[in-house]
PDB file of C-alpha atoms in Angstrom:
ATOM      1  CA  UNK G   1       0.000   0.000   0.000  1.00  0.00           C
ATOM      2  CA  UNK G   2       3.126   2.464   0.300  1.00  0.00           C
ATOM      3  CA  UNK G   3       3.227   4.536  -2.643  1.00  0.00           C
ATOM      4  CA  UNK G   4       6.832   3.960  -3.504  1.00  0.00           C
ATOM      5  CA  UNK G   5       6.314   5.536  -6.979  1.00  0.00           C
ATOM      6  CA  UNK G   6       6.291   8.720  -6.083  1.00  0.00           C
ATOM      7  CA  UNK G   7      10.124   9.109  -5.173  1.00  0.00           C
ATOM      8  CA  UNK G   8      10.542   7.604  -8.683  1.00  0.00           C
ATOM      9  CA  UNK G   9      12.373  11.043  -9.725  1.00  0.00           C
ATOM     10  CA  UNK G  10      14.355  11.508  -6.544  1.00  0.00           C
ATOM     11  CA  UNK G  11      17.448  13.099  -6.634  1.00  0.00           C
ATOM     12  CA  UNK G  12      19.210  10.332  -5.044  1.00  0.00           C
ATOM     13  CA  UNK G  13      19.163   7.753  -8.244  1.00  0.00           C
ATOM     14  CA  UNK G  14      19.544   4.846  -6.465  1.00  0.00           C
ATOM     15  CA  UNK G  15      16.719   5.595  -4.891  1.00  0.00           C
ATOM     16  CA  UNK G  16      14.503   6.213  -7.862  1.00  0.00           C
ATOM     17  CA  UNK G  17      16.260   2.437  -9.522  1.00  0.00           C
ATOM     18  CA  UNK G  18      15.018   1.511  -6.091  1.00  0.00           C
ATOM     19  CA  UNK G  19      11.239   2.090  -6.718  1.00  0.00           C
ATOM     20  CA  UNK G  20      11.569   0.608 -10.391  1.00  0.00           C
ATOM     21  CA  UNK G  21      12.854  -2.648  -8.577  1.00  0.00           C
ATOM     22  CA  UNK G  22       9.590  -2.276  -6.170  1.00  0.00           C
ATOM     23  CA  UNK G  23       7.442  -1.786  -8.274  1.00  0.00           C
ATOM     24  CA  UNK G  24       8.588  -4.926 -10.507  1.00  0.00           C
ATOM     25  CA  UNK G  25       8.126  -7.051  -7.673  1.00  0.00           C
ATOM     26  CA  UNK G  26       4.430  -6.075  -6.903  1.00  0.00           C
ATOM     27  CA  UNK G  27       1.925  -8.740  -7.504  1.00  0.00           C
ATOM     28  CA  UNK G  28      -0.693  -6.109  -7.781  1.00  0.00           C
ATOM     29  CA  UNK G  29       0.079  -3.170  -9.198  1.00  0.00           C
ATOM     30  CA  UNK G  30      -2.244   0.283 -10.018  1.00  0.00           C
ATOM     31  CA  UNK G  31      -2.531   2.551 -13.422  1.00  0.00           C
ATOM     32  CA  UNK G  32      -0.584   4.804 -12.025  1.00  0.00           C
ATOM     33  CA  UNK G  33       2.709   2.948 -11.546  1.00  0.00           C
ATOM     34  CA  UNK G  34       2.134   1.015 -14.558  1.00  0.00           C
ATOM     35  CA  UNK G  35       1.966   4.327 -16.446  1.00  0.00           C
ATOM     36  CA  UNK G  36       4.899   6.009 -14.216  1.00  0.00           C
ATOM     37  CA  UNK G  37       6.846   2.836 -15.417  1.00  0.00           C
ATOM     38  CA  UNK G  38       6.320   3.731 -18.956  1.00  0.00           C
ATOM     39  CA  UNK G  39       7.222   7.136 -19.134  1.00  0.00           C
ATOM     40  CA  UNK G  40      10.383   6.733 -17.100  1.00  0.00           C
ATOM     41  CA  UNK G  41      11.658   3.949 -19.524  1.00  0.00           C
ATOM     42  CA  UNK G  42      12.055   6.491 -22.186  1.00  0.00           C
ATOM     43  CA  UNK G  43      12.664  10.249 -20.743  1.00  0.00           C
ATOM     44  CA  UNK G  44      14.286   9.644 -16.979  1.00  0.00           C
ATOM     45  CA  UNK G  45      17.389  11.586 -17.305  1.00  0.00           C
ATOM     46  CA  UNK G  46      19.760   8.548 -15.856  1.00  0.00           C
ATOM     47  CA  UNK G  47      19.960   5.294 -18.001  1.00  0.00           C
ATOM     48  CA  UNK G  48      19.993   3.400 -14.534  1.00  0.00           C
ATOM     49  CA  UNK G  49      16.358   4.284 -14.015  1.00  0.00           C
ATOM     50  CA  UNK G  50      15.439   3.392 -17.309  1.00  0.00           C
ATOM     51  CA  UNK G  51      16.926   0.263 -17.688  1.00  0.00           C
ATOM     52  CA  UNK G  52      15.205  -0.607 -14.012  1.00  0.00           C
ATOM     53  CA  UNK G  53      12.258   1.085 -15.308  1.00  0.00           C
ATOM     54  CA  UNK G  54      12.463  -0.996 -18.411  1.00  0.00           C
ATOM     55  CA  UNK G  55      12.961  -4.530 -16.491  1.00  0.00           C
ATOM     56  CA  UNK G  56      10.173  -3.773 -14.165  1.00  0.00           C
ATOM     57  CA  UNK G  57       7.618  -3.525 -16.645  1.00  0.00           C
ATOM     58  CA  UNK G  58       8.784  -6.999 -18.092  1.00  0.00           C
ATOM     59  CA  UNK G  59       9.046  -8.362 -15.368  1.00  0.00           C
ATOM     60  CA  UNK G  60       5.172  -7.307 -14.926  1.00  0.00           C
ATOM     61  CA  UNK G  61       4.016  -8.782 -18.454  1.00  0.00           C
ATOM     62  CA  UNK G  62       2.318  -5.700 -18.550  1.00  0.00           C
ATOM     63  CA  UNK G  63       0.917  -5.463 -22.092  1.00  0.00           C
ATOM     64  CA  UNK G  64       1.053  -1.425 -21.973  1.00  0.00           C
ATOM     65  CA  UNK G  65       4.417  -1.285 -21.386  1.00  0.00           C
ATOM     66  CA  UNK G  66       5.290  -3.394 -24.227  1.00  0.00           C
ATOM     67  CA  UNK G  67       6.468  -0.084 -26.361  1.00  0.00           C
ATOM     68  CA  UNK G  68       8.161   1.540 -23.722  1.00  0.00           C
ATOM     69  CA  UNK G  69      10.133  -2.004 -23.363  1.00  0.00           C
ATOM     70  CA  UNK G  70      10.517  -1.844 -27.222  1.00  0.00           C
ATOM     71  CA  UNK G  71      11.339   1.687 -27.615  1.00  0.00           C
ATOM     72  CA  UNK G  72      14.418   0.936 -24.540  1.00  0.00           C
ATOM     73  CA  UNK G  73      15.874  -1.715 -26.821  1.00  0.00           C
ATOM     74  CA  UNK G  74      17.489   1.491 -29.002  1.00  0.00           C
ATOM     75  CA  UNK G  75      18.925   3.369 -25.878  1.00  0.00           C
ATOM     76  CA  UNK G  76      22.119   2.987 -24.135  1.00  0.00           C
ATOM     77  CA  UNK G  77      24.206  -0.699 -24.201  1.00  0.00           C
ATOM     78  CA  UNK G  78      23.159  -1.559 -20.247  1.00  0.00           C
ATOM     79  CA  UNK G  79      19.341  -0.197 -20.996  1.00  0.00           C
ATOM     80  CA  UNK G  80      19.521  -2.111 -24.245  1.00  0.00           C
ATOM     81  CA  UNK G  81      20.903  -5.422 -22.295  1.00  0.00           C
ATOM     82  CA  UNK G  82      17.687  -5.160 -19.593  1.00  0.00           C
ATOM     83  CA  UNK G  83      15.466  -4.372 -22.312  1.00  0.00           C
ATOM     84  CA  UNK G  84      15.798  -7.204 -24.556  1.00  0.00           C
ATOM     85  CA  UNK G  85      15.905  -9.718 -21.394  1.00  0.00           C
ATOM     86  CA  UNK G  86      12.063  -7.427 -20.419  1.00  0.00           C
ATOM     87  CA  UNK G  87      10.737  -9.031 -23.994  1.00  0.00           C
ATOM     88  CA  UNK G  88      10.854 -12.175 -22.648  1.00  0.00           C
ATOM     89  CA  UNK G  89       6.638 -12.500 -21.666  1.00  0.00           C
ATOM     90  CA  UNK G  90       5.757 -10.840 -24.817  1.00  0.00           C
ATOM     91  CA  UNK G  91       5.523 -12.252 -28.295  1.00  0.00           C
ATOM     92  CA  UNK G  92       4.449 -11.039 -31.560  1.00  0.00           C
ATOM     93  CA  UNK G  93       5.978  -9.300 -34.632  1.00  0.00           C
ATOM     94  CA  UNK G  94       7.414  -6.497 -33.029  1.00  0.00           C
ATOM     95  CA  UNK G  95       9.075  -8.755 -30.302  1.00  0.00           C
ATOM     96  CA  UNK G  96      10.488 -10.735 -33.279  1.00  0.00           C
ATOM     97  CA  UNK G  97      11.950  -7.521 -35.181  1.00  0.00           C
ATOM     98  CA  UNK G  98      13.590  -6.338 -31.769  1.00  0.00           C
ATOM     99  CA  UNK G  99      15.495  -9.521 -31.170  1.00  0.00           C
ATOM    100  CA  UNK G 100      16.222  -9.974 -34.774  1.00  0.00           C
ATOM    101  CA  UNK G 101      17.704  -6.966 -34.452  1.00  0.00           C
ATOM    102  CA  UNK G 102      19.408  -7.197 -31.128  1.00  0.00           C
ATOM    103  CA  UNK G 103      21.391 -10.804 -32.741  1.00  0.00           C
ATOM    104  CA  UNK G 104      23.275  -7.916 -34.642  1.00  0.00           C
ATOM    105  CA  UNK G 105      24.081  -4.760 -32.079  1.00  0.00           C
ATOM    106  CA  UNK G 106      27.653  -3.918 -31.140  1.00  0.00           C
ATOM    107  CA  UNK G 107      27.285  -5.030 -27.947  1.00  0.00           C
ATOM    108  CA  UNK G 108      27.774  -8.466 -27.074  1.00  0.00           C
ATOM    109  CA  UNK G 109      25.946  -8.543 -24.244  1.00  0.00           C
ATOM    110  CA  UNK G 110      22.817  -7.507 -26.083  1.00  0.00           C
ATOM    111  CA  UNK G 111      23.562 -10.001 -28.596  1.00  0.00           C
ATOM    112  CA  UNK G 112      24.079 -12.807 -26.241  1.00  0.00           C
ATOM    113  CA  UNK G 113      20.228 -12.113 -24.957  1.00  0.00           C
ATOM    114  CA  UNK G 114      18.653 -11.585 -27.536  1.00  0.00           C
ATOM    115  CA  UNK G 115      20.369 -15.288 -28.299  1.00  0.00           C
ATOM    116  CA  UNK G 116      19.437 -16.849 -25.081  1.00  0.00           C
ATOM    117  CA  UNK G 117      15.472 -15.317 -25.945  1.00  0.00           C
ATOM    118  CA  UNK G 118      15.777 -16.984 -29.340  1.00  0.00           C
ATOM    119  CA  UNK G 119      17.513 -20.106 -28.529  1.00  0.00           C
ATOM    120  CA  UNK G 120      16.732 -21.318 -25.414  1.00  0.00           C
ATOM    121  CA  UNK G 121      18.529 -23.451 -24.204  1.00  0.00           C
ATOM    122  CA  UNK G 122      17.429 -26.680 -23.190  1.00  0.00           C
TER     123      UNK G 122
END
């Protein structure tokens, strides 16, 4: 009931990675953070936040945050790493096109993955 999402653009950024994490871990969760995850993915000022922001709503399933998720995959190399791991409960052709995508970025990491999301291994 503590609403943690409103120190999601503290000053302290550990802190604000913090309530990403939180949030991520709720089993129920309200519009509102769903919505404050989203946004934060794509303009929070540290990449931190958005790659926690990014993981969160993955780790959510949340169907919303799907684009946000999507739209993470083109940021920074760590937000790019967290992002393609966040695709894992979604499917479709834009999910496809991401990881198809992410076999081929400059970072290995990324590439590795997007592998393990394509390939699983058994």
């Amino acid at each position: 009931d503590v609403e943690v999402h409103t120190y999601i653009d503290d000053a302290d950024v550990f802190v604000a990675e913090m309530v990403a994490w939180c949030l991520g871990e709720r089993t129920s969760i309200r519009d509102v953070e769903i919505e404050i995850l989203i946004d934060r993915t794509t303009t929070h000022d540290e990449a931190v936040v958005r790659e926690a922001c990014a993981a969160a709503l993955g780790s959510l399933g949340a169907p919303r945050g799907l684009s946000a998720i999507l739209a993470a995959c083109s940021d920074k190399p760590a937000v790019r790493r967290r992002a393609i791991l966040a695709l894992a409960p979604f499917e479709g052709d834009e999910v496809d096109a991401a990881l198809t995508h992410a076999l081929e970025d400059k970072d290995w990491q990324v590439r590795q993955n997007a592998e393990d999301l394509v390939n699983p291994r058994g």
